[in-house]
Short mmCIF file of N, CA and C in Angstrom, two decimals:
data_model
loop_
_atom_site.label_atom_id
_atom_site.label_comp_id
_atom_site.label_asym_id
_atom_site.label_seq_id
_atom_site.Cartn_x
_atom_site.Cartn_y
_atom_site.Cartn_z
N UNK A 1 -16.37 3.96 -13.85
CA UNK A 1 -15.34 3.61 -11.90
C UNK A 1 -14.39 4.08 -11.83
N UNK A 2 -14.12 4.57 -10.49
CA UNK A 2 -13.25 5.15 -9.73
C UNK A 2 -11.93 5.33 -10.24
N UNK A 3 -11.00 6.40 -10.58
CA UNK A 3 -9.81 6.41 -10.75
C UNK A 3 -9.19 6.45 -9.51
N UNK A 4 -7.96 5.42 -8.93
CA UNK A 4 -7.12 5.79 -8.16
C UNK A 4 -5.98 6.09 -8.29
N UNK A 5 -5.19 7.19 -7.52
CA UNK A 5 -3.98 7.34 -7.82
C UNK A 5 -3.37 7.67 -6.52
N UNK A 6 -2.21 7.65 -6.02
CA UNK A 6 -0.94 7.47 -5.09
C UNK A 6 -0.15 8.62 -5.46
N UNK A 7 0.07 9.77 -4.54
CA UNK A 7 1.22 10.35 -4.49
C UNK A 7 1.87 10.47 -3.97
N UNK A 8 2.81 10.70 -4.02
CA UNK A 8 4.15 10.29 -2.92
C UNK A 8 5.19 10.95 -3.16
N UNK A 9 5.35 11.66 -4.51
CA UNK A 9 5.88 13.19 -3.80
C UNK A 9 5.13 14.54 -3.36
N UNK A 10 6.05 15.19 -2.65
CA UNK A 10 5.57 16.17 -1.98
C UNK A 10 4.48 15.85 -1.07
N UNK A 11 4.60 14.98 -0.35
CA UNK A 11 3.46 14.38 0.13
C UNK A 11 2.72 13.61 0.00
N UNK A 12 2.36 12.44 0.97
CA UNK A 12 1.52 11.00 0.78
C UNK A 12 0.49 11.56 0.49
N UNK A 13 -0.39 10.82 -0.24
CA UNK A 13 -2.04 10.99 -0.44
C UNK A 13 -2.39 10.06 -1.64
N UNK A 14 -3.73 9.76 -1.19
CA UNK A 14 -4.44 8.43 -1.98
C UNK A 14 -5.92 9.49 -2.50
N UNK A 15 -5.65 9.35 -3.53
CA UNK A 15 -7.35 10.04 -4.23
C UNK A 15 -7.90 8.97 -4.88
N UNK A 16 -9.31 9.60 -4.87
CA UNK A 16 -10.35 8.92 -5.81
C UNK A 16 -10.97 9.87 -6.66
N UNK A 17 -10.57 9.93 -7.79
CA UNK A 17 -10.87 10.48 -8.84
C UNK A 17 -10.81 12.50 -8.58
N UNK A 18 -9.75 12.38 -8.10
CA UNK A 18 -9.08 13.51 -8.00
C UNK A 18 -9.22 13.86 -6.78
N UNK A 19 -9.87 13.74 -5.71
CA UNK A 19 -10.40 14.12 -4.46
C UNK A 19 -9.63 13.16 -3.55
N UNK A 20 -9.19 13.66 -2.12
CA UNK A 20 -8.61 12.82 -1.46
C UNK A 20 -9.26 11.76 -0.12
N UNK A 21 -8.54 10.41 -0.19
CA UNK A 21 -9.53 9.34 0.62
C UNK A 21 -9.90 10.01 1.83
N UNK A 22 -10.95 9.99 2.19
CA UNK A 22 -11.72 10.65 3.93
C UNK A 22 -12.37 9.60 4.47
N UNK A 23 -11.71 9.12 5.54
CA UNK A 23 -10.96 9.78 6.44
C UNK A 23 -8.88 9.16 5.80
N UNK A 24 -8.04 9.84 6.22
CA UNK A 24 -6.67 9.73 5.77
C UNK A 24 -6.09 8.32 5.84
N UNK A 25 -5.69 7.64 5.39
CA UNK A 25 -5.16 6.33 5.56
C UNK A 25 -4.28 6.38 6.96
N UNK A 26 -3.46 7.16 6.67
CA UNK A 26 -2.44 7.19 7.85
C UNK A 26 -0.88 6.93 7.27
N UNK A 27 0.22 7.19 7.72
CA UNK A 27 0.97 7.22 7.17
C UNK A 27 1.79 5.59 6.67
N UNK A 28 1.54 4.55 7.69
CA UNK A 28 2.33 3.41 7.49
C UNK A 28 1.07 2.81 6.42
N UNK A 29 -0.23 3.05 6.73
CA UNK A 29 -1.15 2.44 5.92
C UNK A 29 -0.43 2.90 4.47
N UNK A 30 -0.36 4.37 4.31
CA UNK A 30 0.02 4.75 2.78
C UNK A 30 1.07 4.24 2.31
N UNK A 31 2.43 3.57 3.16
CA UNK A 31 3.69 3.21 2.97
C UNK A 31 3.26 1.69 2.59
N UNK A 32 2.52 1.37 3.06
CA UNK A 32 1.95 -0.01 2.41
C UNK A 32 1.36 -0.16 1.33
N UNK A 33 0.78 0.75 1.06
CA UNK A 33 0.23 0.75 -0.26
C UNK A 33 1.42 1.12 -1.67
N UNK A 34 2.14 2.10 -0.65
CA UNK A 34 3.52 2.40 -2.14
C UNK A 34 4.37 1.33 -2.08
N UNK A 35 4.59 0.27 -1.18
CA UNK A 35 5.62 -0.32 -1.24
C UNK A 35 4.78 -1.61 -1.90
N UNK A 36 3.79 -2.01 -1.89
CA UNK A 36 2.84 -2.48 -3.04
C UNK A 36 2.97 -2.13 -4.24
N UNK A 37 2.89 -1.13 -4.31
CA UNK A 37 2.28 -0.07 -5.58
C UNK A 37 3.94 -0.47 -6.44
N UNK A 38 5.28 -0.13 -5.76
CA UNK A 38 6.43 -0.22 -6.39
C UNK A 38 7.29 -1.08 -6.43
N UNK A 39 6.67 -2.26 -5.60
CA UNK A 39 7.33 -3.46 -5.39
C UNK A 39 6.83 -4.62 -6.19
N UNK A 40 6.36 -4.87 -7.01
CA UNK A 40 5.13 -5.63 -7.71
C UNK A 40 5.71 -7.23 -7.53
N UNK A 41 4.15 -7.74 -7.20
CA UNK A 41 4.45 -9.25 -6.69
C UNK A 41 3.79 -9.53 -5.67
N UNK A 42 3.68 -10.53 -5.26
CA UNK A 42 3.02 -11.18 -4.12
C UNK A 42 4.53 -10.86 -2.80
N UNK A 43 3.83 -10.72 -1.93
CA UNK A 43 5.09 -10.48 -0.42
C UNK A 43 4.41 -10.90 0.79
N UNK A 44 4.96 -11.60 1.36
CA UNK A 44 4.80 -11.93 2.86
C UNK A 44 4.28 -11.24 3.54
N UNK A 45 3.47 -11.50 4.36
CA UNK A 45 2.67 -10.64 5.65
C UNK A 45 3.91 -10.79 6.65
N UNK A 46 4.82 -11.27 6.83
CA UNK A 46 5.60 -11.75 8.27
C UNK A 46 6.72 -10.49 7.66
N UNK A 47 7.05 -10.52 6.52
CA UNK A 47 8.44 -9.90 5.86
C UNK A 47 7.53 -8.10 5.49
N UNK A 48 6.48 -7.96 5.30
CA UNK A 48 5.78 -6.45 5.56
C UNK A 48 5.58 -5.87 6.66
N UNK A 49 5.09 -7.12 7.87
CA UNK A 49 5.31 -6.17 8.94
C UNK A 49 6.22 -6.30 9.77
N UNK A 50 7.17 -6.77 9.59
CA UNK A 50 8.70 -6.86 10.08
C UNK A 50 9.41 -5.35 9.29
N UNK A 51 8.66 -4.78 8.43
CA UNK A 51 9.34 -3.59 7.47
C UNK A 51 8.94 -2.50 8.24
N UNK A 52 7.46 -2.20 8.37
CA UNK A 52 6.85 -1.47 8.43
C UNK A 52 6.52 -1.22 10.49
N UNK A 53 6.64 -2.54 11.05
CA UNK A 53 6.25 -2.41 12.33
C UNK A 53 7.01 -3.39 13.12
N UNK A 54 8.73 -3.31 12.68
CA UNK A 54 9.40 -3.94 13.15
C UNK A 54 10.03 -3.20 14.95
N UNK A 55 9.38 -2.21 15.26
CA UNK A 55 9.94 -1.53 16.31
C UNK A 55 8.67 -2.20 17.70
N UNK A 56 7.58 -2.44 17.13
CA UNK A 56 6.78 -3.31 18.22
C UNK A 56 6.78 -4.56 18.48
N UNK A 57 6.22 -5.08 19.45
CA UNK A 57 5.74 -6.92 20.25
C UNK A 57 5.40 -7.18 19.01
N UNK A 58 5.92 -8.67 18.67
CA UNK A 58 5.30 -9.22 18.12
C UNK A 58 3.72 -9.10 17.57
N UNK A 59 3.01 -9.61 18.87
CA UNK A 59 1.76 -9.39 18.55
C UNK A 59 1.21 -7.94 18.28
N UNK A 60 1.49 -7.00 18.76
CA UNK A 60 1.13 -6.00 18.26
C UNK A 60 1.90 -5.48 16.91
N UNK A 61 2.52 -5.91 16.58
CA UNK A 61 2.74 -5.39 15.01
C UNK A 61 1.81 -6.29 13.73
N UNK A 62 1.23 -7.31 14.37
CA UNK A 62 0.65 -8.29 13.56
C UNK A 62 -0.58 -7.56 13.63
N UNK A 63 -1.21 -6.89 15.06
CA UNK A 63 -2.44 -6.13 14.79
C UNK A 63 -2.79 -5.05 14.04
N UNK A 64 -1.66 -4.02 14.41
CA UNK A 64 -1.23 -3.01 13.49
C UNK A 64 -1.14 -3.37 11.86
N UNK A 65 -0.65 -4.53 11.31
CA UNK A 65 -0.62 -4.80 10.11
C UNK A 65 -2.21 -5.07 9.05
N UNK A 66 -2.74 -5.69 10.53
CA UNK A 66 -4.15 -6.38 10.24
C UNK A 66 -4.91 -4.87 10.12
N UNK A 67 -4.83 -4.29 10.36
CA UNK A 67 -5.56 -3.05 11.09
C UNK A 67 -5.43 -2.10 9.71
N UNK A 68 -4.06 -1.71 9.48
CA UNK A 68 -3.91 -1.03 8.22
C UNK A 68 -4.22 -1.85 6.92
N UNK A 69 -4.25 -3.10 6.73
CA UNK A 69 -4.77 -3.83 5.82
C UNK A 69 -6.26 -3.76 5.34
N UNK A 70 -6.80 -3.84 6.71
CA UNK A 70 -8.16 -3.35 6.49
C UNK A 70 -9.24 -2.15 6.30
N UNK A 71 -7.88 -0.95 6.46
CA UNK A 71 -8.30 0.80 5.94
C UNK A 71 -7.97 0.28 4.76
N UNK A 72 -6.58 -0.57 4.20
CA UNK A 72 -6.56 -0.15 2.82
C UNK A 72 -7.77 -1.02 1.94
N UNK A 73 -8.08 -2.23 2.45
CA UNK A 73 -9.09 -2.83 1.63
C UNK A 73 -10.36 -2.02 1.65
N UNK A 74 -10.45 -1.28 2.56
CA UNK A 74 -11.91 -0.38 2.62
C UNK A 74 -11.67 0.64 1.89
N UNK A 75 -10.09 1.43 1.58
CA UNK A 75 -10.19 2.51 0.40
C UNK A 75 -10.34 1.67 -0.67
N UNK A 76 -9.50 0.99 -0.80
CA UNK A 76 -9.34 0.76 -2.33
C UNK A 76 -9.73 -0.79 -3.13
N UNK A 77 -10.49 -1.13 -2.13
CA UNK A 77 -11.37 -2.49 -2.39
C UNK A 77 -10.42 -3.69 -2.91
N UNK A 78 -10.89 -4.32 -4.17
CA UNK A 78 -10.01 -5.74 -4.82
C UNK A 78 -9.12 -5.24 -5.22
N UNK A 79 -8.24 -4.30 -4.98
CA UNK A 79 -6.65 -3.77 -5.75
C UNK A 79 -5.72 -4.31 -4.88
N UNK A 80 -6.47 -4.75 -3.38
CA UNK A 80 -5.57 -5.54 -2.70
C UNK A 80 -5.96 -6.46 -2.47
N UNK A 81 -5.30 -7.93 -3.15
CA UNK A 81 -5.55 -9.39 -2.47
C UNK A 81 -4.39 -10.29 -1.79
N UNK A 82 -5.18 -11.07 -1.42
CA UNK A 82 -3.80 -11.94 -0.65
C UNK A 82 -4.53 -13.09 -0.08
N UNK A 83 -3.55 -13.75 0.81
CA UNK A 83 -3.84 -15.33 1.40
C UNK A 83 -3.46 -14.91 3.05
N UNK A 84 -3.46 -16.38 3.52
CA UNK A 84 -2.92 -16.05 5.12
C UNK A 84 -1.28 -15.97 4.73
N UNK A 85 -0.55 -15.96 4.02
CA UNK A 85 0.75 -15.78 3.60
C UNK A 85 1.24 -14.62 3.02
N UNK A 86 0.37 -14.18 1.77
CA UNK A 86 1.09 -13.50 1.34
C UNK A 86 -0.02 -12.19 0.64
N UNK A 87 0.56 -10.96 0.20
CA UNK A 87 -0.47 -10.10 -0.08
C UNK A 87 0.31 -8.91 -1.44
N UNK A 88 -0.71 -8.62 -2.24
CA UNK A 88 -0.37 -8.15 -3.32
C UNK A 88 -1.05 -7.42 -3.92
N UNK A 89 -0.91 -6.09 -4.42
CA UNK A 89 -1.30 -6.17 -5.47
C UNK A 89 -1.82 -5.91 -6.95
N UNK A 90 -3.18 -5.70 -7.25
CA UNK A 90 -3.47 -6.13 -8.59
C UNK A 90 -4.20 -5.01 -9.29
N UNK A 91 -4.19 -5.14 -10.78
CA UNK A 91 -5.21 -3.79 -11.15
C UNK A 91 -4.11 -2.81 -11.36
N UNK A 92 -4.64 -1.51 -11.66
CA UNK A 92 -3.80 -0.62 -12.11
C UNK A 92 -4.22 0.52 -10.86
N UNK A 93 -3.17 1.15 -10.50
CA UNK A 93 -3.20 2.10 -9.53
C UNK A 93 -2.00 3.45 -10.04
N UNK A 94 -2.84 4.52 -10.43
CA UNK A 94 -1.71 5.26 -10.85
C UNK A 94 -0.62 6.37 -9.75
N UNK A 95 0.29 6.29 -10.01
CA UNK A 95 1.58 6.43 -9.11
C UNK A 95 2.09 7.66 -9.54
N UNK A 96 2.87 8.60 -9.15
CA UNK A 96 3.73 9.83 -9.34
C UNK A 96 5.06 9.29 -9.52
N UNK A 97 5.67 8.19 -8.73
CA UNK A 97 6.92 7.57 -8.51
C UNK A 97 7.03 7.28 -9.86
N UNK A 98 6.02 5.92 -10.24
CA UNK A 98 6.38 5.20 -11.48
C UNK A 98 6.16 6.29 -12.87
N UNK A 99 4.96 6.84 -13.15
CA UNK A 99 5.14 7.85 -13.99
C UNK A 99 6.69 8.64 -14.04
N UNK A 100 7.13 9.05 -13.39
CA UNK A 100 8.22 9.84 -13.03
C UNK A 100 9.75 9.07 -13.91
N UNK A 101 9.49 7.56 -13.38
CA UNK A 101 10.44 6.60 -13.67
C UNK A 101 10.36 6.12 -14.93
N UNK A 102 9.36 6.38 -15.89
CA UNK A 102 9.18 5.71 -16.99
C UNK A 102 9.30 6.94 -17.98
N UNK A 103 9.47 8.43 -17.29
CA UNK A 103 9.77 9.32 -17.95
C UNK A 103 11.47 9.41 -17.99
N UNK A 104 12.23 9.20 -16.76
CA UNK A 104 13.49 9.31 -17.25
C UNK A 104 14.12 8.08 -17.47
N UNK A 105 13.73 7.03 -18.01
CA UNK A 105 13.63 6.04 -18.57
C UNK A 105 13.84 6.22 -20.10
N UNK A 106 12.69 6.90 -20.11
CA UNK A 106 12.82 7.35 -21.83
C UNK A 106 13.13 8.68 -21.96
N UNK A 107 13.69 9.23 -21.24
CA UNK A 107 15.04 10.33 -21.61
C UNK A 107 16.20 10.06 -21.69
N UNK A 108 17.18 8.77 -21.53
CA UNK A 108 17.94 8.49 -21.83
C UNK A 108 18.45 8.70 -22.64
#
């Protein structure tokens, strides 16, 4: 099974078995993945669309969200699940920020 990892420090990058995902997912798609990873649980599609594409008109924002979600699912498969209302990350996705948080908490 492939090992997925999200790097947020020093540049955004999603890797599979240590190799960058090609083609690159783009900054907002990676930002969506980062948000889902760092804020566990189900999130309303409307809220995510407003967060990442709030500067666009409603229909353009929804279209951009759907396109990003499609690219994300192509890259990570069943790791992203959802329905018509919510989206969430399930399973394990390594993330350097999460690793840092764990190490920082254990250093207290």
